[in-house]
mmCIF file of C-alpha atoms in Angstrom:
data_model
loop_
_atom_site.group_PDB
_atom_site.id
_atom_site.type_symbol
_atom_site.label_atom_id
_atom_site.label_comp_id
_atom_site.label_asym_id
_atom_site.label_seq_id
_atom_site.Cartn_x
_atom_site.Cartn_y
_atom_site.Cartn_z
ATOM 1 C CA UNK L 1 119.172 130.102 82.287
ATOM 2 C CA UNK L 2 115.467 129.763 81.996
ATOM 3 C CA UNK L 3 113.301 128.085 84.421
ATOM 4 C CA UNK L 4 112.485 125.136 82.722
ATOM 5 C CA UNK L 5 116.455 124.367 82.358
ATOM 6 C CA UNK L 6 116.866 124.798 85.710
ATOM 7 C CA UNK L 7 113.986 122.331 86.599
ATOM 8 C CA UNK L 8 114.790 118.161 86.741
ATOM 9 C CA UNK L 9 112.680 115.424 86.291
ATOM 10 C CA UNK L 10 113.390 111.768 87.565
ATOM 11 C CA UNK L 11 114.241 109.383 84.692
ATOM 12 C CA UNK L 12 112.773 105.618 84.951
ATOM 13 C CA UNK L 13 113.118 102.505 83.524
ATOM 14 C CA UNK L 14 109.680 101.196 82.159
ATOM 15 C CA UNK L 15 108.748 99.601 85.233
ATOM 16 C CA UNK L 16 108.661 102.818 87.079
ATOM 17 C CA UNK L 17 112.516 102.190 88.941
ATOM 18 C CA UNK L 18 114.341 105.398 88.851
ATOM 19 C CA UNK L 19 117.692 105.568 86.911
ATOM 20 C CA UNK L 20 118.733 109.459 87.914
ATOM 21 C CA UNK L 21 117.756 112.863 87.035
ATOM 22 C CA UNK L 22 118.488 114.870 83.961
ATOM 23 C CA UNK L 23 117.470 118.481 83.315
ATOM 24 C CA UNK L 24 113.527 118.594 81.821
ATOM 25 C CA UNK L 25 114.227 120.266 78.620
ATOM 26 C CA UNK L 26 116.947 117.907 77.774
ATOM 27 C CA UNK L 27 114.698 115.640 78.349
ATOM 28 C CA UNK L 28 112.183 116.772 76.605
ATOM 29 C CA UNK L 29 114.892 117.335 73.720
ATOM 30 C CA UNK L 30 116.197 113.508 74.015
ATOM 31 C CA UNK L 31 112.292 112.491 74.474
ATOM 32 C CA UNK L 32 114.052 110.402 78.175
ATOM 33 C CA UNK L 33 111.323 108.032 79.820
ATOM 34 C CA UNK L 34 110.354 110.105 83.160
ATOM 35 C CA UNK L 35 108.524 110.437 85.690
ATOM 36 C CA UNK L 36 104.570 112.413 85.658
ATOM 37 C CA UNK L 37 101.320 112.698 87.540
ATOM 38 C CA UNK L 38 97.963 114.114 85.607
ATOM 39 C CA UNK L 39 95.566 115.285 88.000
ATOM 40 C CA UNK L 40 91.804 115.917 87.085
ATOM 41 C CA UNK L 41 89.302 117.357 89.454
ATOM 42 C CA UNK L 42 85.684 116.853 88.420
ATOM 43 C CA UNK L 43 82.053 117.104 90.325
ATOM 44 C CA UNK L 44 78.902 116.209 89.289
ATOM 45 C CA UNK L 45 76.813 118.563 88.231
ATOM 46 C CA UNK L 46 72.613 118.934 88.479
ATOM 47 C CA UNK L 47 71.981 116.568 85.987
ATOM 48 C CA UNK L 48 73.788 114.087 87.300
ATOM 49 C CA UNK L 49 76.610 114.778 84.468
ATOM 50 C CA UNK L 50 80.305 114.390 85.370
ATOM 51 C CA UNK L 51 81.963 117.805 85.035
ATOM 52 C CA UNK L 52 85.732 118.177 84.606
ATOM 53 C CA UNK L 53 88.193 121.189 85.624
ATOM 54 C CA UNK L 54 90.492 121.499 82.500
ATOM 55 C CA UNK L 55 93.432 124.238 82.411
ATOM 56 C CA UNK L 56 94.167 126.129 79.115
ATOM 57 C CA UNK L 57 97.714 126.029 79.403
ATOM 58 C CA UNK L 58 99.690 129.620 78.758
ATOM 59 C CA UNK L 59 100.475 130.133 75.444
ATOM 60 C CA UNK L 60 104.171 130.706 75.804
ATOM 61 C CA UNK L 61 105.062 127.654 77.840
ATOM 62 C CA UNK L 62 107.640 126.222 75.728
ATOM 63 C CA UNK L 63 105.302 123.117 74.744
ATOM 64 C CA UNK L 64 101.801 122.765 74.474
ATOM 65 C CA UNK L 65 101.006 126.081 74.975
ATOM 66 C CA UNK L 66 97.613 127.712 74.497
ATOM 67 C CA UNK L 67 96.084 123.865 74.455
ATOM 68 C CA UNK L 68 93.199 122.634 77.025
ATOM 69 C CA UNK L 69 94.567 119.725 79.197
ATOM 70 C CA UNK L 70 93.302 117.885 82.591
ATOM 71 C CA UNK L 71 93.436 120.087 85.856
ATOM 72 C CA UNK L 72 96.828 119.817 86.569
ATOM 73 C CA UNK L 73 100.377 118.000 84.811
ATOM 74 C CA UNK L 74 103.893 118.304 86.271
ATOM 75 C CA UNK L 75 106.720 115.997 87.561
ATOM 76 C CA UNK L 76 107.619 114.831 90.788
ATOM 77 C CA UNK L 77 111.067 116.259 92.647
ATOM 78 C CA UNK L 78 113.886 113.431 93.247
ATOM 79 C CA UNK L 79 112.633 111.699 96.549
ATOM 80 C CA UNK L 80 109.110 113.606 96.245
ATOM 81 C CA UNK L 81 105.884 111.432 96.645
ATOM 82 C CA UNK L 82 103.442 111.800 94.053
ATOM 83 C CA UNK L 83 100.420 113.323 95.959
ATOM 84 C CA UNK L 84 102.759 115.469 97.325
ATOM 85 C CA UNK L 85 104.073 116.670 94.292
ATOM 86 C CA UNK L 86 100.475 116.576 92.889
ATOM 87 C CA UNK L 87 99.542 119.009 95.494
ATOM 88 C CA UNK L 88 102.361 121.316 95.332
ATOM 89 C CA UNK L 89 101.622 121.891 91.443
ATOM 90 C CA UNK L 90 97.928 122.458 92.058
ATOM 91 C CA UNK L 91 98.883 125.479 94.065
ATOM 92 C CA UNK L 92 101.956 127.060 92.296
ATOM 93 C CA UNK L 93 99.929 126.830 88.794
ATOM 94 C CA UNK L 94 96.101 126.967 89.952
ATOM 95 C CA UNK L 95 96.625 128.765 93.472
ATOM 96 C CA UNK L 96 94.171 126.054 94.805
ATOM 97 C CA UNK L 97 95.477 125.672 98.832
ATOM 98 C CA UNK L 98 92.561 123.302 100.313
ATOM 99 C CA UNK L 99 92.746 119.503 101.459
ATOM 100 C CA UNK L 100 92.298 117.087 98.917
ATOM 101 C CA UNK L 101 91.534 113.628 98.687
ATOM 102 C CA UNK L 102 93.118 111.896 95.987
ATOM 103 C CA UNK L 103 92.470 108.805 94.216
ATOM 104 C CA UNK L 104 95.414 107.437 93.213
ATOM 105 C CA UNK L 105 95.186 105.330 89.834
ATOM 106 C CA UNK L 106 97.012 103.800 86.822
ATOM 107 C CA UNK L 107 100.072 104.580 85.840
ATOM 108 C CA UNK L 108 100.845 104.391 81.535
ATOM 109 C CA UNK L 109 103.807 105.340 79.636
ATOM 110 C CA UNK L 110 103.424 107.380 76.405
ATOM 111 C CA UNK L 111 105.355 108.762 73.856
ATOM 112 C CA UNK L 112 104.254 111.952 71.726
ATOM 113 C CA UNK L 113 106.097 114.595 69.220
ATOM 114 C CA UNK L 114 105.352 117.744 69.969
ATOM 115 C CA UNK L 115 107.323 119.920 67.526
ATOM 116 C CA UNK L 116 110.387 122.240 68.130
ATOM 117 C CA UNK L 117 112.200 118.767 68.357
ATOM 118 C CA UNK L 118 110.700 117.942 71.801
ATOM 119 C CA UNK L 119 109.531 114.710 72.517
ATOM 120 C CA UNK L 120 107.193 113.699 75.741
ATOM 121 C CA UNK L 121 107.875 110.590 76.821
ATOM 122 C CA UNK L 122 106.761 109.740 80.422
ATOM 123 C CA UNK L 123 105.385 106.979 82.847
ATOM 124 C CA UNK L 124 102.846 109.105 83.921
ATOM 125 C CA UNK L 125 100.075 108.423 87.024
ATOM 126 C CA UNK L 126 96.600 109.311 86.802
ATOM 127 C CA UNK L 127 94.983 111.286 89.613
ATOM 128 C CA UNK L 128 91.634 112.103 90.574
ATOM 129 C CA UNK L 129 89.941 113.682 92.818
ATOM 130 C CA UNK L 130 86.002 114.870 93.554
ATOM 131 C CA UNK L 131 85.068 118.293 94.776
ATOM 132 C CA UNK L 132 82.561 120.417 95.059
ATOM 133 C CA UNK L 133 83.738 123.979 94.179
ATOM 134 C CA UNK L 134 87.433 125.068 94.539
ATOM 135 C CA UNK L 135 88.886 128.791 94.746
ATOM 136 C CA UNK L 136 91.625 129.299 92.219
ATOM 137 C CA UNK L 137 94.288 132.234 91.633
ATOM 138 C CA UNK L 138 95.580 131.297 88.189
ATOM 139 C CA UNK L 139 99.141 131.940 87.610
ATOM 140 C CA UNK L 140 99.527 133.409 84.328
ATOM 141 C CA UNK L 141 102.973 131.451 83.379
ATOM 142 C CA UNK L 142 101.751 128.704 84.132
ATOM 143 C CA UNK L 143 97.736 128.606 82.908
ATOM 144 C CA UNK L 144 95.602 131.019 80.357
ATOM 145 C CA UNK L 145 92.324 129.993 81.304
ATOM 146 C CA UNK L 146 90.712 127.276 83.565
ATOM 147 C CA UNK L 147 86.881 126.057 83.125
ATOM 148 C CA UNK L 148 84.586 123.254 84.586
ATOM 149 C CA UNK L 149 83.215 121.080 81.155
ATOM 150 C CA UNK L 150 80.760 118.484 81.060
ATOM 151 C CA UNK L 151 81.604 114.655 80.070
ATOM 152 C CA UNK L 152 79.168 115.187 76.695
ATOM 153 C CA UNK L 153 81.185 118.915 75.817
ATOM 154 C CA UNK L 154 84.761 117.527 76.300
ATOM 155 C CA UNK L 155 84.297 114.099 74.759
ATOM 156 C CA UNK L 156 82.742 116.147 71.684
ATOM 157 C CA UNK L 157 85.622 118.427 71.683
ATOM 158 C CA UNK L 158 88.290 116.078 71.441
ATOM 159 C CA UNK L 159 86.389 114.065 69.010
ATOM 160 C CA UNK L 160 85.662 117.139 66.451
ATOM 161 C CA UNK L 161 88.853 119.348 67.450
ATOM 162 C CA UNK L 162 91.611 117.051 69.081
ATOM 163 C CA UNK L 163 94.714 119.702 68.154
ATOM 164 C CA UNK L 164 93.038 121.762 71.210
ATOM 165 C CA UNK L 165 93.828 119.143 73.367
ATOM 166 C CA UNK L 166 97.457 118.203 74.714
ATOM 167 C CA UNK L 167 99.004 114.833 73.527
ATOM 168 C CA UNK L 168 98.483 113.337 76.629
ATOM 169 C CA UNK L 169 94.734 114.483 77.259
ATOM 170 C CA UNK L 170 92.617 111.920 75.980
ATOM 171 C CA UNK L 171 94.535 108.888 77.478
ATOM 172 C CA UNK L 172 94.205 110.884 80.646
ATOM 173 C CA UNK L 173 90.588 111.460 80.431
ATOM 174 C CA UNK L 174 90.032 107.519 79.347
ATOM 175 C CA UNK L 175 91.596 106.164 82.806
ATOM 176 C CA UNK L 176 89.922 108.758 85.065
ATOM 177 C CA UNK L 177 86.557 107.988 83.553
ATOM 178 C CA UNK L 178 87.178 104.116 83.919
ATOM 179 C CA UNK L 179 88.554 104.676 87.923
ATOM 180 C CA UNK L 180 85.589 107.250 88.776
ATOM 181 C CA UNK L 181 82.158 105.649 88.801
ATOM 182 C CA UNK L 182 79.139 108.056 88.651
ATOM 183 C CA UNK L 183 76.634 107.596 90.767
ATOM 184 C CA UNK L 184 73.141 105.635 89.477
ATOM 185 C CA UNK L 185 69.715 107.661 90.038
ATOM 186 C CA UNK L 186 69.040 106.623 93.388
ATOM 187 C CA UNK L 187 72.222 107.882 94.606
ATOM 188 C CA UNK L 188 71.763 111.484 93.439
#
């Protein structure tokens, strides 16, 4: 049994009430409305230009690998708050162990193909949060690579080369940009 048939997500209606828990592949197989958070960190850089932390996720994940996504995706246990959940995935994929404060925003259901006959379909919750700098210890089944990008490079790269990005990415990187103001001149 591989790992991701032993893992469960929580199934929802459309209004976010759970209805059980299935296995994540078959869900993924059966494209099941479920439960997500999407976590971006991001700091501002010298410039006064938003920067993002995007993960390249590892290529043999069994979907979306080798694609550039926001910080950090996963699923909350049964019973597991969010931010807790957000947390526990930022350190068992990025290694990254210190306090953060989270902004917790929207939530919006999607539905995207991915090939192999696996369908991701989730009420997912957008989560951001501000640092400075963060120490990381990538783990290699979960993430390739991991990179801060500026507002101007990402938008450009999803614009000219949007197969790099995960299905979910862009609607991801909409809401945090619309729930994170940056700050005017006279604040920086």
């Amino acid at each position: 049994m591989t790992s991701t048939q032993r893992h469960h997500v929580v199934l929802v209606s459309p209004n976010g009430e759970p209805q059980g828990i299935a296995e994540k592949l078959e869900a993924h197989q059966q494209g099941w409305l479920h439960m997500a958070f999407s976590v971006m960190l991001f700091r501002c850089n010298a410039n006064g230009e938003r920067e993002y932390l995007l993960q390249r996720r590892a290529a043999d994940k069994y979907h979306s690998g080798g694609l550039w996504t926001n910080t950090c995706c996963s699923h909350p246990k049964q019973d597991e708050p969010i931010a807790a959940a957000a947390k526990r995935r930022l350190y068992e994929e990025l290694g990254i162990a210190r306090p953060l404060n989270f902004m917790m925003g929207p939530w919006f259901e999607y539905r995207a193909e991915l090939g192999n006959g696996l369908i991701e379909h989730e009420l997912d919750q957008v989560i951001a949060c501000e640092v400075n700098r963060v120490d990381m210890i990538l783990n290699p089944d979960e993430v390739e690579d991991c990179r801060w990008w500026s507002e101007s490079e990402v938008r450009q790269a999803v614009a000219e080369s949007p197969e790099r990005f995960t299905a979910w990415f862009e609607q991801v990187l909409t809401r945090i940009h619309a729930m994170v103001e940056l700050p005017t001149a006279s604040q920086i």
